[in-house]
Short mmCIF file of C-alpha atoms and ligand atoms in Angstrom, two decimals:
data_model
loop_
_atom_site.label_atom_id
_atom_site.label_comp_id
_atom_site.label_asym_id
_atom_site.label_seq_id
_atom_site.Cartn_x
_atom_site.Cartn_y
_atom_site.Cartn_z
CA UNK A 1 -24.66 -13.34 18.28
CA UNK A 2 -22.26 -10.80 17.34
CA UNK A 3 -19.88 -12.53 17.60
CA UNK A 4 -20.81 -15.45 15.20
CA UNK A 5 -21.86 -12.74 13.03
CA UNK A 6 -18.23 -11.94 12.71
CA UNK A 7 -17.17 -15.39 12.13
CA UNK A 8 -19.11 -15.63 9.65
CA UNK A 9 -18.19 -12.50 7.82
CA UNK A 10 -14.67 -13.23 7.93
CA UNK A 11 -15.17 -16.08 6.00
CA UNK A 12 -15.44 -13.66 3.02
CA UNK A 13 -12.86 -11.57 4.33
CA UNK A 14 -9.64 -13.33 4.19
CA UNK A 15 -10.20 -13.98 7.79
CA UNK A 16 -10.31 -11.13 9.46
CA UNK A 17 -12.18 -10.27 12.14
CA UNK A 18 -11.15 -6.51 12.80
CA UNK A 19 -14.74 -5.99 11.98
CA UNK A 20 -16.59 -2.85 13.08
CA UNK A 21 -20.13 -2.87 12.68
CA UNK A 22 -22.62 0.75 12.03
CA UNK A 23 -26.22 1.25 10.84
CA UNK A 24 -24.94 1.98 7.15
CA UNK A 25 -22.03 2.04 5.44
CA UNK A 26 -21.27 5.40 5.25
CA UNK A 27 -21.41 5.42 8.66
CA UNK A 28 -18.10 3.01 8.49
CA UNK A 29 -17.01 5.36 6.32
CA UNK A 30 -17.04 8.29 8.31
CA UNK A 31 -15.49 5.95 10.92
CA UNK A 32 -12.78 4.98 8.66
CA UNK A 33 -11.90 8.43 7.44
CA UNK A 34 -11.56 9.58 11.17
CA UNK A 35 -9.31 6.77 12.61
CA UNK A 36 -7.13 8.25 9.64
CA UNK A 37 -7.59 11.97 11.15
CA UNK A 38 -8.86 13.57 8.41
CA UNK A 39 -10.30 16.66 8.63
CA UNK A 40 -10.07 20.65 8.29
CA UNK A 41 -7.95 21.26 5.11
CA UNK A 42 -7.77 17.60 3.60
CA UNK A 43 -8.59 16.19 0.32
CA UNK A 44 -10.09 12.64 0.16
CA UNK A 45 -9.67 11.27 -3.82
CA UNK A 46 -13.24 9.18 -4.39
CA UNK A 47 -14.90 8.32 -8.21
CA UNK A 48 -17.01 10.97 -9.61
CA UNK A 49 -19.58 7.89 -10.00
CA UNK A 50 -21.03 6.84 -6.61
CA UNK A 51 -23.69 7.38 -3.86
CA UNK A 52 -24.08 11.03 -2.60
CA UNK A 53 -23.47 9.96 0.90
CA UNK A 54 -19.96 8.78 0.06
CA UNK A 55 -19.09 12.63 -0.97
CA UNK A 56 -20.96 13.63 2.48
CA UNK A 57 -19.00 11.38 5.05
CA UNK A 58 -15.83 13.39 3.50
CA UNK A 59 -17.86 16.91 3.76
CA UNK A 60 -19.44 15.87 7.57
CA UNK A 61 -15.51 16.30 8.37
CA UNK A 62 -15.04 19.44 6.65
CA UNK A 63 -12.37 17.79 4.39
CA UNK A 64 -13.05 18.53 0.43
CA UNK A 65 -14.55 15.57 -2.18
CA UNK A 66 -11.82 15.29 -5.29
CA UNK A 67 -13.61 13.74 -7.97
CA UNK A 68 -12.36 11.25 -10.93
CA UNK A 69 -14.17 10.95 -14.06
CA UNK A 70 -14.70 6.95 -14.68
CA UNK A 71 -13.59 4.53 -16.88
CA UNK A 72 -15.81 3.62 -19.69
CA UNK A 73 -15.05 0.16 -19.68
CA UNK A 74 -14.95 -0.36 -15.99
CA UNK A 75 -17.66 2.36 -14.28
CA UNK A 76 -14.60 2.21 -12.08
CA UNK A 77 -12.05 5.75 -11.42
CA UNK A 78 -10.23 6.17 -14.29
CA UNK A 79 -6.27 5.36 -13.55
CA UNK A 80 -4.90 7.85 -15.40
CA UNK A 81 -6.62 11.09 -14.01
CA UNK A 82 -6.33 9.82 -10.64
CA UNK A 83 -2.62 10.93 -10.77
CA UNK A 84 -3.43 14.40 -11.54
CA UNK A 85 -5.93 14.62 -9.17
CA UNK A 86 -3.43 14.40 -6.18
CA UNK A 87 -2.37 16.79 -4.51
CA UNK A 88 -0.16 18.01 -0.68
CA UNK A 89 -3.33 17.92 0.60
CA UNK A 90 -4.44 14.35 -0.28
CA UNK A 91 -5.04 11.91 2.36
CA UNK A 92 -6.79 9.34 1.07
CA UNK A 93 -8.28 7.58 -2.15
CA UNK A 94 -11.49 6.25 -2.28
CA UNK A 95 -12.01 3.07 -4.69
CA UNK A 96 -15.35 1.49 -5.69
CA UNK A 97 -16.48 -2.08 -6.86
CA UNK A 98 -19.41 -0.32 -8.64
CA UNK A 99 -22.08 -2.74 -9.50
CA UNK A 100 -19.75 -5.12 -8.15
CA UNK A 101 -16.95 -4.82 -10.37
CA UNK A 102 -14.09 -5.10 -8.94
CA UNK A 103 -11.88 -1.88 -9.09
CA UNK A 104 -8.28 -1.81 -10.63
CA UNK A 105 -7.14 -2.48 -7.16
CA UNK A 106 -3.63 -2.60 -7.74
CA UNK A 107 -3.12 0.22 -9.98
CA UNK A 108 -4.59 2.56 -7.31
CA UNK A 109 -2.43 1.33 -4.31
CA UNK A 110 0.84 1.54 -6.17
CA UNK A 111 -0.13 5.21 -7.13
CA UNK A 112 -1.06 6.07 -4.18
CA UNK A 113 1.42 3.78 -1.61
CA UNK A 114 4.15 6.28 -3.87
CA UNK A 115 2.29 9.11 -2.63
CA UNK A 116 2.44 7.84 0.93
CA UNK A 117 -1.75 8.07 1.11
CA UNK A 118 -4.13 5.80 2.11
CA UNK A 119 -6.52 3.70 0.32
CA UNK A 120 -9.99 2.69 1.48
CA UNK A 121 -12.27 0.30 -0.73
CA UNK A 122 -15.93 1.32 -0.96
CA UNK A 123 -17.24 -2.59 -1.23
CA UNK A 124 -20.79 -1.49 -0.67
CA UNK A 125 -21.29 -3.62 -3.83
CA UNK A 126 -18.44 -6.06 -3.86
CA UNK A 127 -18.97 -8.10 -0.73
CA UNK A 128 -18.57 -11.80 -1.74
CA UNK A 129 -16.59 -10.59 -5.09
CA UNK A 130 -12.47 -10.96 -5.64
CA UNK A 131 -9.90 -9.08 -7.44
CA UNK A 132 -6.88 -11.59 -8.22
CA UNK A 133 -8.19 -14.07 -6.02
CA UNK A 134 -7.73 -11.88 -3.09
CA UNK A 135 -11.63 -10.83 -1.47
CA UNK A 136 -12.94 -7.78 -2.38
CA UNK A 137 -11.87 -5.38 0.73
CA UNK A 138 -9.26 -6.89 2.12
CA UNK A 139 -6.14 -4.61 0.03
CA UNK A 140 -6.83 -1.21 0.99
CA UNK A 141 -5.89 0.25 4.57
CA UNK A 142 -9.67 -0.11 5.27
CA UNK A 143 -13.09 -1.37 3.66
CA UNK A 144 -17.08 -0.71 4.30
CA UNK A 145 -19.87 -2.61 3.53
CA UNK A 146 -23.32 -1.96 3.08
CA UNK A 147 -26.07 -4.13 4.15
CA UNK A 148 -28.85 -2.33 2.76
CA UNK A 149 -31.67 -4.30 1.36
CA UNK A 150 -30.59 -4.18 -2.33
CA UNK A 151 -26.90 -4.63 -1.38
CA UNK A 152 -25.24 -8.43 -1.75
CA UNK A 153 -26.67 -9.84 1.20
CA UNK A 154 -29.10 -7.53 3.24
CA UNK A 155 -30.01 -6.54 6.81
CA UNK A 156 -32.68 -3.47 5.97
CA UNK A 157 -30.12 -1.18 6.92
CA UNK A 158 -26.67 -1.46 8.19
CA UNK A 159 -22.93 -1.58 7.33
CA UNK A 160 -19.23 -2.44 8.70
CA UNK A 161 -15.70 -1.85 8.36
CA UNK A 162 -13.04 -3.75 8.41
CA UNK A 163 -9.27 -2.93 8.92
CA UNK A 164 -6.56 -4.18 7.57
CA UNK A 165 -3.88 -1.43 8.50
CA UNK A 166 -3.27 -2.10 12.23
CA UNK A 167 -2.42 1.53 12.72
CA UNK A 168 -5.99 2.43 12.83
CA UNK A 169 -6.87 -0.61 15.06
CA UNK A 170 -6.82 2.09 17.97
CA UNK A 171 -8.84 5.04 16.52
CA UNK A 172 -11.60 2.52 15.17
CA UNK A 173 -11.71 0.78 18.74
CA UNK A 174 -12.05 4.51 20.41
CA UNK A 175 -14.49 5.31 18.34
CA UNK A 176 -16.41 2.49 19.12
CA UNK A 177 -17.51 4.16 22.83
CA UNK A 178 -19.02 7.08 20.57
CA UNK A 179 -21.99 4.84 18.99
CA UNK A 180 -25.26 5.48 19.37
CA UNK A 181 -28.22 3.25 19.79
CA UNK A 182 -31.01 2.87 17.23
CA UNK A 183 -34.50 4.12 18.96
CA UNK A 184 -37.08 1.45 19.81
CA UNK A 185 -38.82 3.01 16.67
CA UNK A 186 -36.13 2.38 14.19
CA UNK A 187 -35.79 -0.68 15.02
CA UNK A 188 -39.69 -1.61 15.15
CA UNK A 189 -39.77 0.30 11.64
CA UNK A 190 -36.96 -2.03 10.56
CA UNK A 191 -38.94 -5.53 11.57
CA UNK A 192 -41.53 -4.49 9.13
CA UNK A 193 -39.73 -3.70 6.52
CA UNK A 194 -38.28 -7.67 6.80
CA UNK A 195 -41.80 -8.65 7.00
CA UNK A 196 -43.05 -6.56 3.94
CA UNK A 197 -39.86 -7.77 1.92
CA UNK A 198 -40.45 -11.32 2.57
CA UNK A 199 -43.92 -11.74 1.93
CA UNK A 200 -44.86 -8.81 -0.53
CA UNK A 201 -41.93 -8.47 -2.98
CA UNK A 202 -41.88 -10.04 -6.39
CA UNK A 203 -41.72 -8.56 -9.73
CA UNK A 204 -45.38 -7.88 -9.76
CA UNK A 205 -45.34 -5.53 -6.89
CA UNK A 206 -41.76 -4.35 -7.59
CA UNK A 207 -42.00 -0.58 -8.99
CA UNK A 208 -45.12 0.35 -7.03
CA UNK A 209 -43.38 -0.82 -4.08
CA UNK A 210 -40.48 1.04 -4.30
CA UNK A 211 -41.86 4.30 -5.57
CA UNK A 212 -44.01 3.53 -2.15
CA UNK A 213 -40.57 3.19 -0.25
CA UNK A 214 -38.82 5.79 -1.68
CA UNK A 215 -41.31 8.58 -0.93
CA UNK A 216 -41.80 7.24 2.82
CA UNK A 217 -38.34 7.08 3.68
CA UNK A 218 -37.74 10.57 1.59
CA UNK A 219 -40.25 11.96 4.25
CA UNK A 220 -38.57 10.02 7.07
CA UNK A 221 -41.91 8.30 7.65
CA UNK A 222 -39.95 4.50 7.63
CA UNK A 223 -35.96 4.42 8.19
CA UNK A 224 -35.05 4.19 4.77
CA UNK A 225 -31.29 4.19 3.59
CA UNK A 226 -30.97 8.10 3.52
CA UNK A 227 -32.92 10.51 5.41
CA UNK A 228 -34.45 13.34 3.28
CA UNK A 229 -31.55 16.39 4.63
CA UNK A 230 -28.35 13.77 2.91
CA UNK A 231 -29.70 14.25 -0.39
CA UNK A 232 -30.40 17.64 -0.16
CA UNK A 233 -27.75 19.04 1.57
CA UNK A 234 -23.91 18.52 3.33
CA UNK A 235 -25.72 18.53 7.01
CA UNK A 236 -24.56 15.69 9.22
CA UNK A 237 -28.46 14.30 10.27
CA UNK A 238 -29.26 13.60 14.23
CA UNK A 239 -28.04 10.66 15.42
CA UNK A 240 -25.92 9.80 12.46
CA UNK A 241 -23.25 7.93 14.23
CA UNK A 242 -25.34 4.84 15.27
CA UNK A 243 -24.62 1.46 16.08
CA UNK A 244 -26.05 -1.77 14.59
CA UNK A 245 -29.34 -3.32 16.30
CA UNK A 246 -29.45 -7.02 17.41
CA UNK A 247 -32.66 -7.26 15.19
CA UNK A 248 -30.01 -6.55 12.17
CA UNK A 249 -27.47 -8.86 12.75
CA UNK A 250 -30.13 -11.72 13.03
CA UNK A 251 -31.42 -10.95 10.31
CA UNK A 252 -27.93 -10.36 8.55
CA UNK A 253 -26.84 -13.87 10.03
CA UNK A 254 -29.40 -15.14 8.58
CA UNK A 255 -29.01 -13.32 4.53
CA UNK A 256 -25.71 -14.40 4.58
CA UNK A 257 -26.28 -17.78 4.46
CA UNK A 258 -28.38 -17.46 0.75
CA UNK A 259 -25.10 -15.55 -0.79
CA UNK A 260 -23.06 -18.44 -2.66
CA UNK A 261 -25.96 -19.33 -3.88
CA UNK A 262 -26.65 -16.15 -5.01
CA UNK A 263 -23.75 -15.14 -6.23
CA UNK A 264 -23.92 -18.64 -8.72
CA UNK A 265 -27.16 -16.92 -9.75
CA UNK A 266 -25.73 -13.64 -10.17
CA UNK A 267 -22.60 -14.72 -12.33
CA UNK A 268 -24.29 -16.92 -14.43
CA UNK A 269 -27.08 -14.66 -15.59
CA UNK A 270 -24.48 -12.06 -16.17
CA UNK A 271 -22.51 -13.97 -18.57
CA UNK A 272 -26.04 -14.69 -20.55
CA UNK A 273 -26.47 -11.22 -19.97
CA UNK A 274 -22.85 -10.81 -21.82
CA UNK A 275 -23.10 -13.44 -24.35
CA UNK A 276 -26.47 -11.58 -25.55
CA UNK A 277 -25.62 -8.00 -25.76
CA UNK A 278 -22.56 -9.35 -27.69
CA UNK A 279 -24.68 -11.34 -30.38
CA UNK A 280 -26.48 -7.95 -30.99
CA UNK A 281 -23.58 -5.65 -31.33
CA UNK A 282 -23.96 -3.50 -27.91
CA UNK A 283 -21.96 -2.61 -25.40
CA UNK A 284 -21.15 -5.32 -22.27
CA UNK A 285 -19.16 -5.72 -19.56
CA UNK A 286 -16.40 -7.87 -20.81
CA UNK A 287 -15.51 -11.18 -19.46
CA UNK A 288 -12.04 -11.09 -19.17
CA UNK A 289 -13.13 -10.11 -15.41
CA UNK A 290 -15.84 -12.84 -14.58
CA UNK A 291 -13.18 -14.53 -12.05
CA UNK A 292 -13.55 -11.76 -9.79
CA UNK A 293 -17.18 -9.67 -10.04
CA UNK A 294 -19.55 -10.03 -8.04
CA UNK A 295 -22.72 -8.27 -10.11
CA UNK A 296 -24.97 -7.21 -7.62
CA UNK A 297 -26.46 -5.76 -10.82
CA UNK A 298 -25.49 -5.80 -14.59
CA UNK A 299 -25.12 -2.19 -16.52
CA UNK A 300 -26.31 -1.07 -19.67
CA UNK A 301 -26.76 1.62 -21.38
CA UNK A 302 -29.39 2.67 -23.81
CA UNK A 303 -31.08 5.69 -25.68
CA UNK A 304 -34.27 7.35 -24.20
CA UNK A 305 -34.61 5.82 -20.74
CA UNK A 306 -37.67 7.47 -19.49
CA UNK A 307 -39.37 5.14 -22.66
CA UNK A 308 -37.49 2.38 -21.84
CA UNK A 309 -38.79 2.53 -18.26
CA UNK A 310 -41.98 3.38 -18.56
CA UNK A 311 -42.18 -0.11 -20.83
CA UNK A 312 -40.18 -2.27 -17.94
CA UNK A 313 -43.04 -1.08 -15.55
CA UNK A 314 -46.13 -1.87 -17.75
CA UNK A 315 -44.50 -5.50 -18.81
CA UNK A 316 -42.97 -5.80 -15.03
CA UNK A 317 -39.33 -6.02 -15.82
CA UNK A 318 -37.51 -5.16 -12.12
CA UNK A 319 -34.83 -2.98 -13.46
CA UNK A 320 -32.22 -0.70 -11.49
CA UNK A 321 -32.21 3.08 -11.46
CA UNK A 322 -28.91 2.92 -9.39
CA UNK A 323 -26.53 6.20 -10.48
CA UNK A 324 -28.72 7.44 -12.43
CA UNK A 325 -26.96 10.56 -11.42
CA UNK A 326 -23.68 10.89 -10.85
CA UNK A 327 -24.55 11.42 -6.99
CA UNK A 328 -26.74 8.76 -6.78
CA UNK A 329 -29.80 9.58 -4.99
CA UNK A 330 -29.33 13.55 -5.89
CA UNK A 331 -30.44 14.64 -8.72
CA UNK A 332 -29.21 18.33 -8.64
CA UNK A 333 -27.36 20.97 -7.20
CA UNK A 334 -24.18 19.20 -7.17
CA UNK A 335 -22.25 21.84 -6.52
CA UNK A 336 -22.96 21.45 -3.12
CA UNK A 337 -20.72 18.27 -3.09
CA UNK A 338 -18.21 20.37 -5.04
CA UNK A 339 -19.22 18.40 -7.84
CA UNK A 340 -19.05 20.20 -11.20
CA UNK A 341 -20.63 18.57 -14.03
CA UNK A 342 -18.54 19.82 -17.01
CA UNK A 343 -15.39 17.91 -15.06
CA UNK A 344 -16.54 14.57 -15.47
CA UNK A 345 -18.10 14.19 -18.81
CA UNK A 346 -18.26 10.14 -19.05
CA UNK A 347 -19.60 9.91 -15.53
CA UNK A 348 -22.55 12.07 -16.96
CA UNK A 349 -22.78 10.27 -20.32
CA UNK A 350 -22.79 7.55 -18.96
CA UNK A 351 -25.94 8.66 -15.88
CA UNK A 352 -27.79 9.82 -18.61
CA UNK A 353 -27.90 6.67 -20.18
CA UNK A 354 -27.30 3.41 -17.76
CA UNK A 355 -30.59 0.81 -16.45
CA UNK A 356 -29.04 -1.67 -13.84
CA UNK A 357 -31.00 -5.32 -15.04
CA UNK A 358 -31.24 -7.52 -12.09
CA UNK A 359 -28.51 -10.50 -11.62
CA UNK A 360 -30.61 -12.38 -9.54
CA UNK A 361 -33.45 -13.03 -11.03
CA UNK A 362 -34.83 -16.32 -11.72
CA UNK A 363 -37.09 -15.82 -14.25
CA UNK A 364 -34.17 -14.36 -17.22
CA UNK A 365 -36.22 -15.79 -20.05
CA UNK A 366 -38.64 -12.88 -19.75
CA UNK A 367 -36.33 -10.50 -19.57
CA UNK A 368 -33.81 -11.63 -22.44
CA UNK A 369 -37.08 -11.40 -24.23
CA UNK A 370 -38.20 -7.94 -23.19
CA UNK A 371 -34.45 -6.98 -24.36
CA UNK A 372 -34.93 -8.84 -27.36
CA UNK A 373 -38.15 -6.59 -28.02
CA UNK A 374 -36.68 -3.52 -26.71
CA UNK A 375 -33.18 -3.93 -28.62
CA UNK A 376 -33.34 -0.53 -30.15
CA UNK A 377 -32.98 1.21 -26.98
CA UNK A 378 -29.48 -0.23 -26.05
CA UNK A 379 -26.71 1.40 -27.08
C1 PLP B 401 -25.20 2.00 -0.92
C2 PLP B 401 -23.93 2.68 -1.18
C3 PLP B 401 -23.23 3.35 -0.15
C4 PLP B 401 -23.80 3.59 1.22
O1 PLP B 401 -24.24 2.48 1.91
P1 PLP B 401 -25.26 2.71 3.12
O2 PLP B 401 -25.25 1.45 3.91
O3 PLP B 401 -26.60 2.97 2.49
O4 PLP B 401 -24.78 3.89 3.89
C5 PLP B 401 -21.98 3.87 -0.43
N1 PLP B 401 -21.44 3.76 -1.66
C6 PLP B 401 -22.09 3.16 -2.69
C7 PLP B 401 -21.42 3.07 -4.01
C8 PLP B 401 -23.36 2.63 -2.48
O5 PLP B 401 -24.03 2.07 -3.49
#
């Protein structure tokens, strides 16, 4: 199984089959970052815009976060302060197809090839997207991918990395012997969560159901994508360095199959998504770069979200709360990432304001309409 698994993932990946598989993506990550031998002393470059467990893989091996403020335009690094954020001590940069836009890929490796570091993609959102007509992961020295159930195709939890700088063929293969098996109850918690997603989610039962979610997998009552300690604190949690089950990969296996058609659906409500925020004078994500996203979700920002969501829930619009912070699930203390606020002022703005509206929806009508309604809330 595993192996066809592969197979079929390299069809989206250029090919290649140095795949290695984990229970989440940061998990490849970490993986990643250690077949590079980073550690004590080193500085890892990664978007001041992205999931708090990005920041923690670097801090689990006691290397330091760098942050760069984003791009308005892109919700991608921004080019130009990524040059001043190197340093000696910079191993590696960190890129990100956020919402699945695809990053200014080659921008960052020139910069950084001249500074002799290396560059991993974070394509937790990009899977299935391109950049030049080249698949979204397959640049960089390395890539992960996230599998989680709201990623591009889904397996509960779970993630992989692939390799496309031979050099760290032998690390990742080492590391390999160091995985650790889910626990019978993991993976038992995992079958019903596929049987709850198939048969109870829709966008009636979409908020209640994930406020229900969140708060059991915040307690570590169900394996949910981060255990309560990773959002709290920089403490590597028990049994972090675990492998993929075979329950996953079926059910992976079997996800994958739905993604062109999904990412049809995703592309084409985007660009009505586009086409209508331009009519009305707002801010969109331009489409000089259709070719190549893959919009596992389509930003925008507006005035007063707490309103604005509090109406999506009582007229059951499914919108996104993804980085709603600027270390996405956190909501404070950054400074325990090293994270200081006042350094990154459009990656605030900008989690102050954004609502992620969902790209794969089938029923847009209703929610052009709630826009429509709601139009004084978008900036
Ligand atoms: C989801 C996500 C991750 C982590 O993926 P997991 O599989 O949950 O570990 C990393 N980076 C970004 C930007 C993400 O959205």
């Amino acid at each position: 199984m595993i192996e066809k698994y592969k197979i079929k993932l390299s069809e989206y990946l250029a090919g290649t089959e140095n795949i290695f598989f984990h229970n989440k993506g940061r998990v490849s990550l970490y993986a990643i970052l250690k077949s590079m031998n980073i550690g004590q002393n080193d500085e890892v470059i990664l978007p001041a815009y992205t999931c708090v467990v990005v920041a923690n893989a670097i801090i689990y091996l006691k290397a330091k976060p760098i942050y760069v403020d984003i791009s308005e335009e892109t919700y991608n690094m921004n080019i130009e302060l990524l040059e001043k954020a190197i340093s000696d001590k910079t191993k590696a940069v960190i890129c990100q197809n956020t919402y699945g836009l695809s990053s200014n890929i080659e921008e960052i490796i020139s910069i950084s090839k001249n500074k002799n570091l290396y560059t991993i993609e974070d394509c937790t959102h990009g899977f299935g997207g391109t950049y030049n007509g080249k698949a979204n992961g397959t640049y960089c020295d390395a890539a992960f991918y996230s599998t989680q159930w709201n990623k591009p195709f889904s397996t509960g939890i779970g993630g992989f990395a692939i390799i496309n700088n031979e050099n760290l063929l032998p690390a990742m293969s080492e590391l390999e012997k160091e995985k650790i098996s889910l626990s019978k109850k993991t993976q038992f918690g995992l079958k019903l969560q596929y049987f709850a997603k198939k048969y109870f989610i829709n966008d009636t039962t979409y908020w209640f159901l994930l406020k229900i979610y969140r708060w059991l997998s915040k307690k570590n009552i169900v394996t949910g994508s981060s255990a309560g300690e990773e959002i709290s604190s920089t403490r590597m949690p028990e049994n972090f360095f675990s492998d993929l089950s075979k329950a996953q990969i079926k059910e992976g296996f079997k996800n994958i199959n739905k993604l062109p058609e999904n990412l049809l659906l995703r592309k084409k409500n985007a660009k009505i998504y586009t086409d209508f925020l331009k009519e009305n004078n707002k801010k969109y994500v331009s489409e000089k770069y259709f070719d190549n996203h893959s919009f596992l979700k389509y930003p925008m920002l507006v005035n007063d979200r707490k309103s604005f969501f509090i109406l999506a829930e009582k007229n059951k619009i499914p919108f996104g709360d993804w980085f709603i912070s600027p270390l996405h699930p956190a909501e404070d203390n950054f400074e325990k990432w090293l994270f200081d606020e006042a350094e990154f002022p459009i990656a605030m703005e900008t989690s102050k304001k954004v609502v992620n509206i969902p790209t794969d929806t089938k029923n847009i009508s209703k929610i052009i309409k709630y826009l429509q309604k709601n139009i004084n809330f978008i900036e």
